[in-house]
Short mmCIF file of C-alpha atoms and ligand atoms in Angstrom, two decimals:
data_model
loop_
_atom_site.label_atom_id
_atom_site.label_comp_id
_atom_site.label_asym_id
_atom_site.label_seq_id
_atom_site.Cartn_x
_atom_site.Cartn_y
_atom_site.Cartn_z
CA UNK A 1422 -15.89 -6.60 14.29
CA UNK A 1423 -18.73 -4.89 12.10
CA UNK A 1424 -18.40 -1.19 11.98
CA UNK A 1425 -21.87 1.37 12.10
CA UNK A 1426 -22.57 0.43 8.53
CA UNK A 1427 -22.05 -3.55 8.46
CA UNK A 1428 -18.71 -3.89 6.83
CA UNK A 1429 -16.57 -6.93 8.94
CA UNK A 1430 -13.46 -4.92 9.34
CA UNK A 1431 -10.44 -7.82 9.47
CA UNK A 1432 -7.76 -5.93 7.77
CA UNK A 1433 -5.52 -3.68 9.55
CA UNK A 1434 -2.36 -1.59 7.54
CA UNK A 1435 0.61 -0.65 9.66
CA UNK A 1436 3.45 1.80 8.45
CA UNK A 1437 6.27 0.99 10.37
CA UNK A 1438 8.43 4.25 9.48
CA UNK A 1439 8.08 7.43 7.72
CA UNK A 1440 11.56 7.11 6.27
CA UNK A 1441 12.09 5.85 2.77
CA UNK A 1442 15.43 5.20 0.52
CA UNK A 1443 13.14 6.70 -2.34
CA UNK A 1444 11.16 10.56 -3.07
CA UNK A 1445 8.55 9.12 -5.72
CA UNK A 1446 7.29 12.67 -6.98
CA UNK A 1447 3.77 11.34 -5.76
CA UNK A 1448 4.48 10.96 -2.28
CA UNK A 1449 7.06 12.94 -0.42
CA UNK A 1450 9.09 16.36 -1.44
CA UNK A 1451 12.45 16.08 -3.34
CA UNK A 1452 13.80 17.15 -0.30
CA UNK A 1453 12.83 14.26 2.35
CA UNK A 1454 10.79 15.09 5.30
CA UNK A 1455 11.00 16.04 8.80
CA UNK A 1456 11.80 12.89 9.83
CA UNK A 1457 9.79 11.92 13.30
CA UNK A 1458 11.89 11.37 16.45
CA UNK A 1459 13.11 7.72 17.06
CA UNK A 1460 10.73 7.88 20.55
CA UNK A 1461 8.03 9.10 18.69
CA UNK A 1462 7.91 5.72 16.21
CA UNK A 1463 5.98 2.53 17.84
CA UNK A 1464 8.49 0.22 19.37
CA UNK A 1465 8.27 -3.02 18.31
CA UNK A 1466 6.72 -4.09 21.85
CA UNK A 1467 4.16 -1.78 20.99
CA UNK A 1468 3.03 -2.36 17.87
CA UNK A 1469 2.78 -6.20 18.85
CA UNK A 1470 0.39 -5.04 21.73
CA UNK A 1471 -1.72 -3.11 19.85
CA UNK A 1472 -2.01 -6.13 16.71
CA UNK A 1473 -2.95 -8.82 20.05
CA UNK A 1474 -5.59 -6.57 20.88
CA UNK A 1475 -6.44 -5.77 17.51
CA UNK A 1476 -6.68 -9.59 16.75
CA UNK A 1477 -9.16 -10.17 19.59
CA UNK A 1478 -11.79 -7.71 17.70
CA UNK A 1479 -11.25 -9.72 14.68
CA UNK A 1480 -8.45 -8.56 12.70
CA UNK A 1481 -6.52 -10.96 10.73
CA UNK A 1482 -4.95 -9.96 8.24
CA UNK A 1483 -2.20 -7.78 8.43
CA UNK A 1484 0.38 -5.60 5.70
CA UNK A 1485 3.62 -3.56 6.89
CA UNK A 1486 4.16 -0.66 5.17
CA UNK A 1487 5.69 3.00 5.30
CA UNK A 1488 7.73 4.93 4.00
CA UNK A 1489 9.92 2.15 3.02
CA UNK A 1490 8.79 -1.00 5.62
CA UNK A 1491 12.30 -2.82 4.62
CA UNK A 1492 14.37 -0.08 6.26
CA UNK A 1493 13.20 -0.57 9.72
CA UNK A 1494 15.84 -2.62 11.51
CA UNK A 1495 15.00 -5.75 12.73
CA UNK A 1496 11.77 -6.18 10.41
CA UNK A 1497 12.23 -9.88 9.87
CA UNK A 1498 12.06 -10.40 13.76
CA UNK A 1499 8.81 -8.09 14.11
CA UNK A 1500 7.18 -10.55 11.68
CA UNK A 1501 8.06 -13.56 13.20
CA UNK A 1502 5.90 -11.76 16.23
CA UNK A 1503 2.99 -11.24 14.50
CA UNK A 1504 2.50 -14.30 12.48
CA UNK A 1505 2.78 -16.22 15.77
CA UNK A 1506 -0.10 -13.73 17.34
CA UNK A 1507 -3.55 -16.08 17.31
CA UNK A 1508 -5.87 -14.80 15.34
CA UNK A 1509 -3.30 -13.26 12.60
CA UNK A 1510 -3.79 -15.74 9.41
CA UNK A 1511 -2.13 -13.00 6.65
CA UNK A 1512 1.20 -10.86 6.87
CA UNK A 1513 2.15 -8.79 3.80
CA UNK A 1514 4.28 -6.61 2.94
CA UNK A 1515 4.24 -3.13 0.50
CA UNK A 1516 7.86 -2.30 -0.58
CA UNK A 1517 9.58 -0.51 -3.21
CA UNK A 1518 11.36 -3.82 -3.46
CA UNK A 1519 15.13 -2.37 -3.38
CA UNK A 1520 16.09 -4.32 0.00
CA UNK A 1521 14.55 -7.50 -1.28
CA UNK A 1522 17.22 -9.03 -2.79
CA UNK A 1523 19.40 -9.62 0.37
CA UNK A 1524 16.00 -9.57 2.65
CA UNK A 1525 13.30 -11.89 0.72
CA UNK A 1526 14.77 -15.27 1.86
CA UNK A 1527 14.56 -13.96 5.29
CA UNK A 1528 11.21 -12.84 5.53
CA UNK A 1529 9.70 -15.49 3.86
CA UNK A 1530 11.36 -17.78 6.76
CA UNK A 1531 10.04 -15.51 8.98
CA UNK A 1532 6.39 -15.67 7.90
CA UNK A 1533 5.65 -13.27 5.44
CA UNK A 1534 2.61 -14.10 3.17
CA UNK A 1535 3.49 -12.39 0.11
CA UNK A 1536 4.30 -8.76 -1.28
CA UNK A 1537 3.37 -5.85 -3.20
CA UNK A 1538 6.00 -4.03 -4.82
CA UNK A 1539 5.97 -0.56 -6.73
CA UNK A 1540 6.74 -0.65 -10.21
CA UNK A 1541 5.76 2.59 -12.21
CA UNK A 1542 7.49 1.95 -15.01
CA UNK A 1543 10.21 -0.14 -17.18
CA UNK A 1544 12.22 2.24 -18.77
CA UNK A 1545 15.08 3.20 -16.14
CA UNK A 1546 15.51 6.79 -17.02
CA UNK A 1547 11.73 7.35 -16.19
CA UNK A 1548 11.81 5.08 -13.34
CA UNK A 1549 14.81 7.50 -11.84
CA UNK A 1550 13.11 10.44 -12.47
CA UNK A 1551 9.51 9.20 -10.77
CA UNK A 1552 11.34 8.15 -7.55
CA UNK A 1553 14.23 10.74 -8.05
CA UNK A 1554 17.03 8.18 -5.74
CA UNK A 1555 16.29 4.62 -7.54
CA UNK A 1556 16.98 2.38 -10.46
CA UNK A 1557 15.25 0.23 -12.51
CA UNK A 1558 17.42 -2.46 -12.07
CA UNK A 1559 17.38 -2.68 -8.52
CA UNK A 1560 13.37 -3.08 -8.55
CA UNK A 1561 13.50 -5.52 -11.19
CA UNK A 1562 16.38 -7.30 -9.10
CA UNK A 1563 13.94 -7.05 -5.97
CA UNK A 1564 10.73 -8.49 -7.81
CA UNK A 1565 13.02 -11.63 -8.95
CA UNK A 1566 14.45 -12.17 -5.16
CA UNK A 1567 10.96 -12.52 -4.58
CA UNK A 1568 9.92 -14.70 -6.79
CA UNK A 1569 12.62 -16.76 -6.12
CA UNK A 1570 12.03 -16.87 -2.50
CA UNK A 1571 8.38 -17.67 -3.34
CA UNK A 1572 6.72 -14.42 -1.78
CA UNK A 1573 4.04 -15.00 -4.08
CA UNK A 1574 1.73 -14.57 -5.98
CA UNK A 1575 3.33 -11.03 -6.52
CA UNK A 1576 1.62 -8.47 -6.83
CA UNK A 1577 2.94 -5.32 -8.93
CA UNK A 1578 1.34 -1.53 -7.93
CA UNK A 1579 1.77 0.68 -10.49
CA UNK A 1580 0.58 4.26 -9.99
CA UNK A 1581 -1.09 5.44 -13.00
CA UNK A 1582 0.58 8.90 -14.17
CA UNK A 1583 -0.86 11.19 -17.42
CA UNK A 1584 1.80 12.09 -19.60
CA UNK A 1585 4.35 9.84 -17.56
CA UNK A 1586 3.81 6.70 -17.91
CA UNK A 1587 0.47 6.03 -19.52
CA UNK A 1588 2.07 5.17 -23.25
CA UNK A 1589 4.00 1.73 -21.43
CA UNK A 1590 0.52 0.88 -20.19
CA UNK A 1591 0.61 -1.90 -22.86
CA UNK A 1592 4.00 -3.24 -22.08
CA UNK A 1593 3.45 -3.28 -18.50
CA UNK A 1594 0.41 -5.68 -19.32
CA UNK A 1595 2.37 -7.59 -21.20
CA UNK A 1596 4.32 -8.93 -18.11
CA UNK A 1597 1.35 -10.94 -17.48
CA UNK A 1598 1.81 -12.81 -20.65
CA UNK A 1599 4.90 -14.43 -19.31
CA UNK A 1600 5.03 -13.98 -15.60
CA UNK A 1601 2.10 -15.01 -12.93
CA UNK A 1602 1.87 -11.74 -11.02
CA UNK A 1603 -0.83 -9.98 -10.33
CA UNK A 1604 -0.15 -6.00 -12.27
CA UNK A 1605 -2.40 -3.25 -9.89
CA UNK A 1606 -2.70 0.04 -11.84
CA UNK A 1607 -3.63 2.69 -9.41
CA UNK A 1608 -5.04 6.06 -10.02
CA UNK A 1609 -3.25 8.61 -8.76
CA UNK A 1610 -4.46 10.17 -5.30
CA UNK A 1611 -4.64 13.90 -4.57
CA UNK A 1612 -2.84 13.70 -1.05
CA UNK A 1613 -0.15 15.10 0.84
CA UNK A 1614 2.79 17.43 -0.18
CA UNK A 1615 3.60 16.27 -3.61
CA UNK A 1616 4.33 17.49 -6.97
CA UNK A 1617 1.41 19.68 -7.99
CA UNK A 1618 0.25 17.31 -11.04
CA UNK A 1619 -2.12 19.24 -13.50
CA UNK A 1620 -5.41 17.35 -14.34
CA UNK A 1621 -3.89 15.35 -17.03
CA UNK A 1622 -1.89 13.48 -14.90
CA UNK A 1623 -5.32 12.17 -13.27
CA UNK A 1624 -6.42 9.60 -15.33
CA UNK A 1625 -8.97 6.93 -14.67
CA UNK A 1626 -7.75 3.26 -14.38
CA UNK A 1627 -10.55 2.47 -17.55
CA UNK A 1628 -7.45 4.12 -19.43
CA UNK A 1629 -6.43 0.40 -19.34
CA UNK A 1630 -9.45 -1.46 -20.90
CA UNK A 1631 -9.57 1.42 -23.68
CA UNK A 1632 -5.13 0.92 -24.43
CA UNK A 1633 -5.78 -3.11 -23.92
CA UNK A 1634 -9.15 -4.40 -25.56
CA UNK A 1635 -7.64 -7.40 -25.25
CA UNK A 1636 -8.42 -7.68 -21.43
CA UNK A 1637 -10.89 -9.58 -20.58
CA UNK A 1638 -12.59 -9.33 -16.95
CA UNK A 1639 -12.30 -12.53 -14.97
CA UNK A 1640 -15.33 -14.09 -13.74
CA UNK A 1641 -14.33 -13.68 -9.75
CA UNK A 1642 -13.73 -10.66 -10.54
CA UNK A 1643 -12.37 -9.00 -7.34
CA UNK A 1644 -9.13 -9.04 -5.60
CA UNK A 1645 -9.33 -6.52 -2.34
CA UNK A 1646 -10.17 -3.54 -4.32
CA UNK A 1647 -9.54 -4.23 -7.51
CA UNK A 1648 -11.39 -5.49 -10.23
CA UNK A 1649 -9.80 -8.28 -11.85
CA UNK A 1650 -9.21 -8.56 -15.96
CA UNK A 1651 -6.90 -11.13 -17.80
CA UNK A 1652 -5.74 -11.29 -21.34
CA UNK A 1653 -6.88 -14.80 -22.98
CA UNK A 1654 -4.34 -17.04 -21.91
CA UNK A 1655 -2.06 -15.45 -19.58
CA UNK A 1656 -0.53 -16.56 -16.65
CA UNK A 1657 -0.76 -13.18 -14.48
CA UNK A 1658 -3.50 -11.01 -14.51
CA UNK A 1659 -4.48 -7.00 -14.31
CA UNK A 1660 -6.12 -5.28 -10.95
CA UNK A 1661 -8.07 -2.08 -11.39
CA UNK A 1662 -8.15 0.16 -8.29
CA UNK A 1663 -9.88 3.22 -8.46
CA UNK A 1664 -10.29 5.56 -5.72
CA UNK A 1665 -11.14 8.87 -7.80
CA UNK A 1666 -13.72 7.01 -10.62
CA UNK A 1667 -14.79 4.71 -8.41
CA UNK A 1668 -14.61 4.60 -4.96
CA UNK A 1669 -15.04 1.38 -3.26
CA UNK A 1670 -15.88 3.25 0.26
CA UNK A 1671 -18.98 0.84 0.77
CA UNK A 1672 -16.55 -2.83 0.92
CA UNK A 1673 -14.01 -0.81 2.78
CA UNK A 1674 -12.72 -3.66 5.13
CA UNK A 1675 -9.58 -1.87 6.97
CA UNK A 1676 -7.95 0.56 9.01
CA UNK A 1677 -4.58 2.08 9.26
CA UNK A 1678 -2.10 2.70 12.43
CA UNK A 1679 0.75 5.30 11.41
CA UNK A 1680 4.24 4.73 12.93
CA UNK A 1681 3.55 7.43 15.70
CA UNK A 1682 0.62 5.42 17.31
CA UNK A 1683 -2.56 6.89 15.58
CA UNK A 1684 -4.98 4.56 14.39
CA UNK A 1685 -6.70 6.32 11.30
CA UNK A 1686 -10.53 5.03 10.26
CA UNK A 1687 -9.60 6.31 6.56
CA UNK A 1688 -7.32 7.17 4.46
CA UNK A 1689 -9.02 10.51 3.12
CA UNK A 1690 -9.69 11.55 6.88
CA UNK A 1691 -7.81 13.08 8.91
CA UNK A 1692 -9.71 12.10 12.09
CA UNK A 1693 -6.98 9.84 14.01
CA UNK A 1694 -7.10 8.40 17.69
CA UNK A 1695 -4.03 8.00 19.66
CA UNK A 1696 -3.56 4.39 20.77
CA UNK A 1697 0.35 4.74 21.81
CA UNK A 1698 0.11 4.92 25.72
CA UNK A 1699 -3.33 2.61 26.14
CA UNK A 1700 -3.43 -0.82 27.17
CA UNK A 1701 -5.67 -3.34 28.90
CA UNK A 1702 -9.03 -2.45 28.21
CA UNK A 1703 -8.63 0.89 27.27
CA UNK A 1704 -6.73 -0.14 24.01
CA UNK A 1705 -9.25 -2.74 22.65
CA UNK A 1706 -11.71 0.32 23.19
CA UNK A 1707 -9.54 2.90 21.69
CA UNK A 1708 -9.59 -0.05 18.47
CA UNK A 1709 -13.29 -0.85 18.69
CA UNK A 1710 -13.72 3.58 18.79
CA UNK A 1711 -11.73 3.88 15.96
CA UNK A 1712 -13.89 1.37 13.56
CA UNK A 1713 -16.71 2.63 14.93
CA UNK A 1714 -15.59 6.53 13.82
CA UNK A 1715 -15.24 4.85 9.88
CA UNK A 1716 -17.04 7.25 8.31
CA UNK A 1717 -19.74 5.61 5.63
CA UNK A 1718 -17.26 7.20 2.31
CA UNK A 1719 -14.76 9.89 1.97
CA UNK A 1720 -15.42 12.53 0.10
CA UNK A 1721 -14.89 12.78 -3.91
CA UNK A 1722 -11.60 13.28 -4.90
CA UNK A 1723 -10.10 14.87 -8.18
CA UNK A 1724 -7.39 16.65 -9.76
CA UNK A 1725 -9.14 20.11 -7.99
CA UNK A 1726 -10.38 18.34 -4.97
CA UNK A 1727 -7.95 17.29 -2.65
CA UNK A 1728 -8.00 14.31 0.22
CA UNK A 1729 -8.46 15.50 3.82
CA UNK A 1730 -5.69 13.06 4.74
CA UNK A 1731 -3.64 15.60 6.89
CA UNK A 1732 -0.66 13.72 6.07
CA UNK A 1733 1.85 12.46 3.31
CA UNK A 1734 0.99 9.17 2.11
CA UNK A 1735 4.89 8.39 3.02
CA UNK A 1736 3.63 8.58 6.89
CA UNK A 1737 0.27 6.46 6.29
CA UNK A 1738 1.32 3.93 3.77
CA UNK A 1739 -1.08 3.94 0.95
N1 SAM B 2748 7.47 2.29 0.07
C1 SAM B 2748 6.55 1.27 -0.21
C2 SAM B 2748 6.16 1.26 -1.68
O1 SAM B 2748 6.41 2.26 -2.36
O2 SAM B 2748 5.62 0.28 -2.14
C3 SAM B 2748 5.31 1.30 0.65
C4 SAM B 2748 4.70 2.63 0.96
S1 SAM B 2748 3.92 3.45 -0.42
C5 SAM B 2748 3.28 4.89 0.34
C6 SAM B 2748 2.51 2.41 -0.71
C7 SAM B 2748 1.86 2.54 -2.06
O3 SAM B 2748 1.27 3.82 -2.16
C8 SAM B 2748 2.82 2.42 -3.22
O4 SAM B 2748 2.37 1.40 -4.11
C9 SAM B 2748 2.76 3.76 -3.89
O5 SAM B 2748 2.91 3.66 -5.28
C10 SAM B 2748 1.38 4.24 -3.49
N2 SAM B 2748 1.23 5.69 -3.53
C11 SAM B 2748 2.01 6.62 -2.94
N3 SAM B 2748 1.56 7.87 -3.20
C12 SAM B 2748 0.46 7.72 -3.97
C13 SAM B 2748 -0.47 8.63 -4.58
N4 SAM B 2748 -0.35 9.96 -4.43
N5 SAM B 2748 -1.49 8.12 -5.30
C14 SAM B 2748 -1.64 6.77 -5.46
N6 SAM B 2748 -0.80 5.87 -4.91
C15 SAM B 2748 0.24 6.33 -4.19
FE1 SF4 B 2749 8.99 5.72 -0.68
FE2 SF4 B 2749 6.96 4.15 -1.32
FE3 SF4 B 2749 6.61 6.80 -1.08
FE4 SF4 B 2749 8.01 5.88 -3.12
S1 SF4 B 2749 5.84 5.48 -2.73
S2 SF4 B 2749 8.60 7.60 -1.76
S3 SF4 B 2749 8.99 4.14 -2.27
S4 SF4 B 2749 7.13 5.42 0.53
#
């Protein structure tokens, strides 16, 4: 279905829980959050109701994410649901990749497309102290169970933090010398409850092209929302996204339903419309309300100029 301003929306972003076995100082408090109620999360029954109706207005594509999507129990059933919904052609996943290795055989089986895993950084005392409860190891141990399971291609999200990890930017590009993944560098995103970065931390994801002159763009150029480079050669290649230097309001082609039933036309709004408790008819209008209240862009955001999310990006899913 075409929102008010002609953009085919087909991509719908589902956090399945709030919860998550990591605190990444860009997302949620050192000290956790108040969790939400088991009744007040989408059962599974649910959430499968609200994808078949979504699916009739054109949706098909689909990612699970959270808070952590790999500690919901019983995830690898809930996909086998939705792959088998008509209409769905795409189900991925966004983890932090720590549960792969004894889940990625499973949910490939099961139907999963492909996944995006977090990956900040590769030195492990950095990597600890960015998600404050995890280790490098187990990350790199989860990007290998998926390669191995062949969740691919992978793609790698790495937030982009000033003074934190901007000096590996060349090592992490590297990676795509040897390995056929796809490495997203992200600019950090004003939102929620977390760590009050300064404006250094805020750096543009052109930080990349000016540390790698090497890269080269590629000539299809976009993947989602980011802009594709390559350095000569390599199997994998390097994503862009940039919300803050760039927005990329005007291809926006999704919306978001958080794990308490709210479907949420952006991001960087905090305009949500309850769809737990609708069926029938009234759901698919509730949906076709919902891309209809997309607003045309969000405002700007910055280091001084926060998003008007109204939530941690732990309970949308990024
Ligand atoms: N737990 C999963 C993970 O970390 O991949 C999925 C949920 S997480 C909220 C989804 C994505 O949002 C991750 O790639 C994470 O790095 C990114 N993210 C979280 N907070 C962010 C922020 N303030 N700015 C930019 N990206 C952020
Ligand atoms: Fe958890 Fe993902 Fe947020 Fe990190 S970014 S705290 S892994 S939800």
């Amino acid at each position: 279905m075409k929102d008010r301003y002609g953009r085919e929306i087909d991509y719908l972003r589902i956090s399945l829980t709030d919860l998550c076995n990591l605190r990444c100082i860009y997302c949620m408090p050192p000290e956790g959050i108040s969790k939400l109620q088991r009744k007040e999360i989408l059962t599974f029954e649910e959430i499968i109701e609200i994808v078949t109706a979504a699916a009739s207005l054109g949706i098909t594509k689909l990612r699970l994410t959270g808070g952590e999507p790999l500690v919901r129990r019983g995830v690898t059933e809930l996909i086998r649901a939705l792959r088998a919904i008509p209409g769905i052609r795409e189900l991925t996943l966004t983890t932090n990749g720590l549960l792969l290795p004894e889940m990625a055989q499973d949910l490939k089986a099961a139907g999963l497309s492909r996944v995006n895993i977090s990956l900040d950084t590769l030195n492990a005392e950095k990597y600890s102290r960015i998600t404050r409860l995890g280790t490098l190891d187990q990350a790199l141990n989860g990007i290998r169970a998926a390669q191995q399971a062949g969740l691919s291609p992978i793609k790698i999200n790495t937030v982009l933090l000033g003074g934190i990890n901007d000096d590996e930017i060349p090592a992490l590009v590297d990676l795509t010398r040897e390995h056929s993944v796809e490495l997203r560098f992200i600019e950090l995103m004003p939102i929620g409850c977390v760590v009050p970065f300064g404006p250094e931390a805020y750096i543009p994801a052109s930080t990349v092209l000016e540390r790698v002159p090497a890269l080269q763009p590629l000539e299809n150029a976009r993947s989602g929302v980011a802009q594709l480079y390559a350095l000569p050669n390599a199997p994998g290649r390097v994503g862009l996204i940039s919300p803050l230097s760039c927005s990329f309001c005007s291809e926006c082609n999704r919306i978001r339903l958080t794990a308490d039933g709210y479907l949420k036309p952006c991001l960087h709004s905090d305009k949500e419309i309850l769809l737990r408790g609708k069926h029938g008819d009234a759901l698919t209008e509730a949906l076709k309300a919902g891309i209809c209240a997309k607003p045309q862009a969000h405002s700007t955001l910055s280091a001084n100029e926060r998003s008007d999310a109204g939530r941690n990006m732990n309970e949308i899913g990024g």
